[in-house]
Short mmCIF file of C-alpha atoms and ligand atoms in Angstrom, two decimals:
data_model
loop_
_atom_site.label_atom_id
_atom_site.label_comp_id
_atom_site.label_asym_id
_atom_site.label_seq_id
_atom_site.Cartn_x
_atom_site.Cartn_y
_atom_site.Cartn_z
CA UNK A 1 0.00 0.00 0.00
CA UNK A 2 2.79 2.37 1.01
CA UNK A 3 4.71 1.84 -2.21
CA UNK A 4 1.57 2.26 -4.30
CA UNK A 5 0.71 5.46 -2.43
CA UNK A 6 4.20 6.85 -2.94
CA UNK A 7 4.25 5.98 -6.62
CA UNK A 8 0.82 7.52 -7.07
CA UNK A 9 1.86 10.80 -5.43
CA UNK A 10 5.13 10.85 -7.41
CA UNK A 11 3.17 10.34 -10.62
CA UNK A 12 0.83 13.23 -9.68
CA UNK A 13 3.79 15.46 -8.86
CA UNK A 14 5.41 14.78 -12.22
CA UNK A 15 2.16 15.12 -14.14
CA UNK A 16 1.38 18.43 -12.46
CA UNK A 17 4.83 19.77 -13.33
CA UNK A 18 4.58 18.71 -16.97
CA UNK A 19 1.06 20.14 -17.30
CA UNK A 20 2.24 23.58 -16.22
CA UNK A 21 5.26 23.52 -18.49
CA UNK A 22 7.88 22.68 -15.91
CA UNK A 23 10.60 20.04 -15.95
CA UNK A 24 9.39 17.33 -13.55
CA UNK A 25 12.98 16.73 -12.38
CA UNK A 26 12.88 20.20 -10.80
CA UNK A 27 10.41 19.04 -8.15
CA UNK A 28 11.59 16.84 -5.29
CA UNK A 29 9.02 14.82 -3.39
CA UNK A 30 9.85 14.58 0.32
CA UNK A 31 8.10 11.70 2.07
CA UNK A 32 7.10 13.11 5.47
CA UNK A 33 7.58 10.10 7.74
CA UNK A 34 7.04 11.85 11.11
CA UNK A 35 5.30 9.64 13.72
CA UNK A 36 5.65 6.65 11.35
CA UNK A 37 7.87 3.65 12.16
CA UNK A 38 11.29 3.04 10.67
CA UNK A 39 9.84 -0.01 8.92
CA UNK A 40 7.80 2.33 6.72
CA UNK A 41 10.97 4.16 5.71
CA UNK A 42 12.72 0.86 5.02
CA UNK A 43 9.85 -0.22 2.80
CA UNK A 44 10.12 2.94 0.71
CA UNK A 45 13.90 2.60 0.50
CA UNK A 46 13.35 -0.69 -1.37
CA UNK A 47 11.79 1.28 -4.24
CA UNK A 48 14.56 3.88 -4.22
CA UNK A 49 13.05 6.64 -2.08
CA UNK A 50 15.82 8.80 -0.67
CA UNK A 51 14.19 11.96 0.77
CA UNK A 52 12.34 11.83 4.10
CA UNK A 53 10.94 14.62 6.27
CA UNK A 54 10.81 14.69 10.08
CA UNK A 55 9.58 17.45 12.35
CA UNK A 56 11.17 16.40 15.66
CA UNK A 57 14.90 16.37 16.35
CA UNK A 58 14.81 13.28 18.58
CA UNK A 59 12.84 11.26 16.04
CA UNK A 60 15.05 12.36 13.16
CA UNK A 61 18.19 11.36 15.08
CA UNK A 62 16.74 7.95 16.08
CA UNK A 63 15.80 7.16 12.50
CA UNK A 64 19.12 8.49 11.19
CA UNK A 65 21.06 6.22 13.57
CA UNK A 66 19.00 3.11 12.89
CA UNK A 67 18.17 3.18 9.20
CA UNK A 68 19.77 0.34 7.23
CA UNK A 69 21.38 2.58 4.60
CA UNK A 70 22.04 6.31 4.40
CA UNK A 71 19.11 8.42 3.15
CA UNK A 72 18.42 12.15 3.37
CA UNK A 73 16.47 13.40 6.37
CA UNK A 74 15.01 16.89 6.09
CA UNK A 75 14.17 18.72 9.31
CA UNK A 76 10.87 20.41 8.53
CA UNK A 77 9.61 21.22 12.02
CA UNK A 78 10.39 24.03 14.43
CA UNK A 79 13.92 23.84 15.83
CA UNK A 80 14.74 24.89 19.38
CA UNK A 81 18.21 26.28 19.99
CA UNK A 82 19.00 23.67 22.67
CA UNK A 83 18.47 20.86 20.13
CA UNK A 84 20.65 22.31 17.37
CA UNK A 85 23.75 20.40 18.46
CA UNK A 86 22.08 17.03 17.88
CA UNK A 87 20.90 17.69 14.37
CA UNK A 88 23.35 19.98 12.50
CA UNK A 89 25.36 17.06 11.11
CA UNK A 90 22.37 14.77 10.47
CA UNK A 91 19.73 16.81 8.64
CA UNK A 92 20.49 17.25 4.92
CA UNK A 93 18.46 20.48 4.97
CA UNK A 94 16.88 22.45 7.83
CA UNK A 95 13.69 23.99 6.42
CA UNK A 96 12.69 26.00 9.47
CA UNK A 97 15.22 28.72 10.30
CA UNK A 98 13.37 31.84 11.42
CA UNK A 99 15.56 33.84 13.80
CA UNK A 100 19.06 35.25 14.29
CA UNK A 101 19.25 33.46 17.62
CA UNK A 102 18.66 30.09 15.97
CA UNK A 103 21.06 30.85 13.11
CA UNK A 104 23.77 31.87 15.58
CA UNK A 105 23.42 28.58 17.40
CA UNK A 106 23.54 26.64 14.12
CA UNK A 107 26.70 28.54 13.12
CA UNK A 108 28.32 27.77 16.48
CA UNK A 109 27.59 24.04 16.40
CA UNK A 110 28.41 23.73 12.69
CA UNK A 111 31.81 25.33 13.26
CA UNK A 112 32.50 22.92 16.14
CA UNK A 113 31.71 19.95 13.94
CA UNK A 114 33.38 21.54 10.90
CA UNK A 115 30.35 21.13 8.67
CA UNK A 116 28.35 23.49 6.46
CA UNK A 117 24.66 23.42 7.27
CA UNK A 118 22.17 23.77 4.43
CA UNK A 119 19.09 25.76 5.44
CA UNK A 120 15.88 27.37 4.24
CA UNK A 121 14.24 30.41 5.78
CA UNK A 122 10.71 29.72 7.03
CA UNK A 123 8.21 32.41 6.07
CA UNK A 124 4.74 32.65 7.57
CA UNK A 125 3.33 34.18 4.40
CA UNK A 126 -0.27 33.88 5.55
CA UNK A 127 0.65 35.49 8.91
CA UNK A 128 -1.17 32.82 10.90
CA UNK A 129 -0.67 33.41 14.61
CA UNK A 130 -0.28 29.73 15.39
CA UNK A 131 2.66 29.28 13.05
CA UNK A 132 6.38 29.84 13.27
CA UNK A 133 8.23 31.73 10.57
CA UNK A 134 8.98 35.31 9.62
CA UNK A 135 6.70 37.86 8.07
CA UNK A 136 7.64 38.75 4.50
CA UNK A 137 9.28 42.05 5.48
CA UNK A 138 11.54 40.34 8.02
CA UNK A 139 13.06 37.92 5.53
CA UNK A 140 15.66 40.03 3.72
CA UNK A 141 17.26 41.48 6.90
CA UNK A 142 17.61 37.96 8.36
CA UNK A 143 19.11 36.62 5.14
CA UNK A 144 21.60 39.50 4.97
CA UNK A 145 22.70 38.71 8.51
CA UNK A 146 22.99 34.92 8.02
CA UNK A 147 24.86 35.36 4.73
CA UNK A 148 27.84 36.40 6.85
CA UNK A 149 27.92 33.10 8.75
CA UNK A 150 30.64 30.92 7.21
CA UNK A 151 29.16 27.53 8.18
CA UNK A 152 25.62 28.17 6.98
CA UNK A 153 24.41 28.14 3.41
CA UNK A 154 20.93 29.52 2.62
CA UNK A 155 19.27 27.57 -0.21
CA UNK A 156 15.88 29.23 -0.37
CA UNK A 157 12.53 29.65 1.35
CA UNK A 158 9.89 27.46 2.97
CA UNK A 159 6.30 28.05 4.00
CA UNK A 160 3.51 26.10 5.64
CA UNK A 161 0.25 27.31 4.14
CA UNK A 162 -3.00 27.33 6.15
CA UNK A 163 -5.13 24.23 6.35
CA UNK A 164 -7.98 24.91 3.94
CA UNK A 165 -10.69 22.87 2.24
CA UNK A 166 -9.98 24.32 -1.17
CA UNK A 167 -6.25 24.42 -2.03
CA UNK A 168 -6.89 27.27 -4.47
CA UNK A 169 -7.15 29.51 -1.41
CA UNK A 170 -3.43 28.97 -0.82
CA UNK A 171 -2.33 29.86 -4.34
CA UNK A 172 -1.77 33.51 -3.40
CA UNK A 173 0.59 32.54 -0.56
CA UNK A 174 2.67 30.25 -2.78
CA UNK A 175 2.83 32.97 -5.41
CA UNK A 176 3.95 35.50 -2.84
CA UNK A 177 6.71 33.21 -1.57
CA UNK A 178 7.99 32.67 -5.09
CA UNK A 179 7.97 36.40 -5.79
CA UNK A 180 9.88 37.00 -2.56
CA UNK A 181 12.49 34.45 -3.57
CA UNK A 182 12.89 36.13 -6.97
CA UNK A 183 13.30 39.53 -5.31
CA UNK A 184 16.00 38.16 -3.03
CA UNK A 185 17.72 36.29 -5.85
CA UNK A 186 17.99 39.52 -7.84
CA UNK A 187 20.08 41.02 -5.04
CA UNK A 188 22.85 38.46 -5.64
CA UNK A 189 23.84 38.21 -2.01
CA UNK A 190 27.12 36.33 -1.44
CA UNK A 191 26.69 32.81 -0.09
CA UNK A 192 22.92 32.88 -0.65
CA UNK A 193 21.16 30.74 -3.28
CA UNK A 194 17.43 30.96 -3.93
CA UNK A 195 17.04 27.67 -5.77
CA UNK A 196 14.73 25.93 -3.33
CA UNK A 197 11.08 26.70 -2.68
CA UNK A 198 9.72 24.23 -0.14
CA UNK A 199 5.95 24.55 -0.24
CA UNK A 200 2.94 22.28 -0.60
CA UNK A 201 1.65 19.37 1.51
CA UNK A 202 -0.93 16.62 0.98
CA UNK A 203 -3.82 19.01 0.43
CA UNK A 204 -2.17 21.63 -1.72
CA UNK A 205 1.00 20.27 -3.33
CA UNK A 206 -0.41 20.48 -6.87
CA UNK A 207 -1.19 24.19 -6.54
CA UNK A 208 2.26 24.70 -4.96
CA UNK A 209 3.95 23.03 -7.94
CA UNK A 210 1.98 25.22 -10.34
CA UNK A 211 3.32 28.23 -8.41
CA UNK A 212 6.94 27.09 -8.54
CA UNK A 213 7.59 24.68 -5.64
CA UNK A 214 10.86 22.76 -6.01
CA UNK A 215 10.22 20.64 -2.91
CA UNK A 216 6.84 19.34 -1.77
CA UNK A 217 6.45 17.77 1.69
CA UNK A 218 3.83 15.04 1.62
CA UNK A 219 2.90 12.87 4.60
CA UNK A 220 -0.72 11.78 4.79
CA UNK A 221 -1.15 10.96 1.09
CA UNK A 222 1.79 8.53 1.32
CA UNK A 223 1.68 7.11 4.85
CA UNK A 224 -1.99 7.54 5.75
CA UNK A 225 -3.35 9.49 8.69
CA UNK A 226 -1.08 10.07 11.66
CA UNK A 227 -1.97 8.89 15.15
CA UNK A 228 -0.43 11.15 17.78
CA UNK A 229 -1.75 9.08 20.72
CA UNK A 230 0.50 6.07 20.36
C1 PLP B 1 3.44 17.18 8.81
C2 PLP B 1 4.04 18.15 7.88
C3 PLP B 1 3.90 18.00 6.49
C4 PLP B 1 3.08 16.91 5.83
O1 PLP B 1 1.72 17.16 6.01
P1 PLP B 1 0.61 16.27 5.25
O2 PLP B 1 -0.59 17.12 5.26
O3 PLP B 1 0.45 15.01 6.07
O4 PLP B 1 1.11 15.97 3.89
C5 PLP B 1 4.54 18.93 5.67
N1 PLP B 1 5.26 19.95 6.19
C6 PLP B 1 5.42 20.12 7.51
C7 PLP B 1 6.24 21.25 8.00
C8 PLP B 1 4.82 19.23 8.40
O5 PLP B 1 4.99 19.42 9.72
#
């Protein structure tokens, strides 16, 4: 079932890209395995899946240590400064950087471990109170500051759109994030790339792809509903 689900979503991702005139290889599907057992990850590895998303540091580290072969784990959830040291050398990409304080801590731990940490800046485009992330106007100043940190490389932007019945309602937020990334790209800031737009989840990944997503983070459509009570 898992493999069929994954292949179905992958097919939809590629079809959506082609239908809007994009190269399907530009869109990476991240299988969001949070709360799901390692056996689910292992099953997907047998069909060549390499990109997984986790939102908790502890869970990412456990899966990283125990998986049978190396795969990429993306940290997509909020990161607390006291957990940075566990994850800087394990996450392939941290999608959720949203403050100078957090970036400073990442720089400190990355320097200690002599690694470069790949990050995205999380933007709360819809300005939902319940969500982490910067407002649009806060993004450029943070990027200018982090661009000076030698052990951090900014790859682009990420957003979590509101939960809505009709994904069309989120189109404007995806469009705004893409426009922001183009504006920042045009400034040619040293050590800053704007090649990644991480946006779109189970309910709205097709609209996100139409608006330029290069990474979609899909959990439920691949793994089924999550049970947080176990
Ligand atoms: C859980 C989660 C997802 C996946 O959500 P689904 O609706 O299950 O596809 C994507 N992004 C983030 C940041 C998440 O926390």
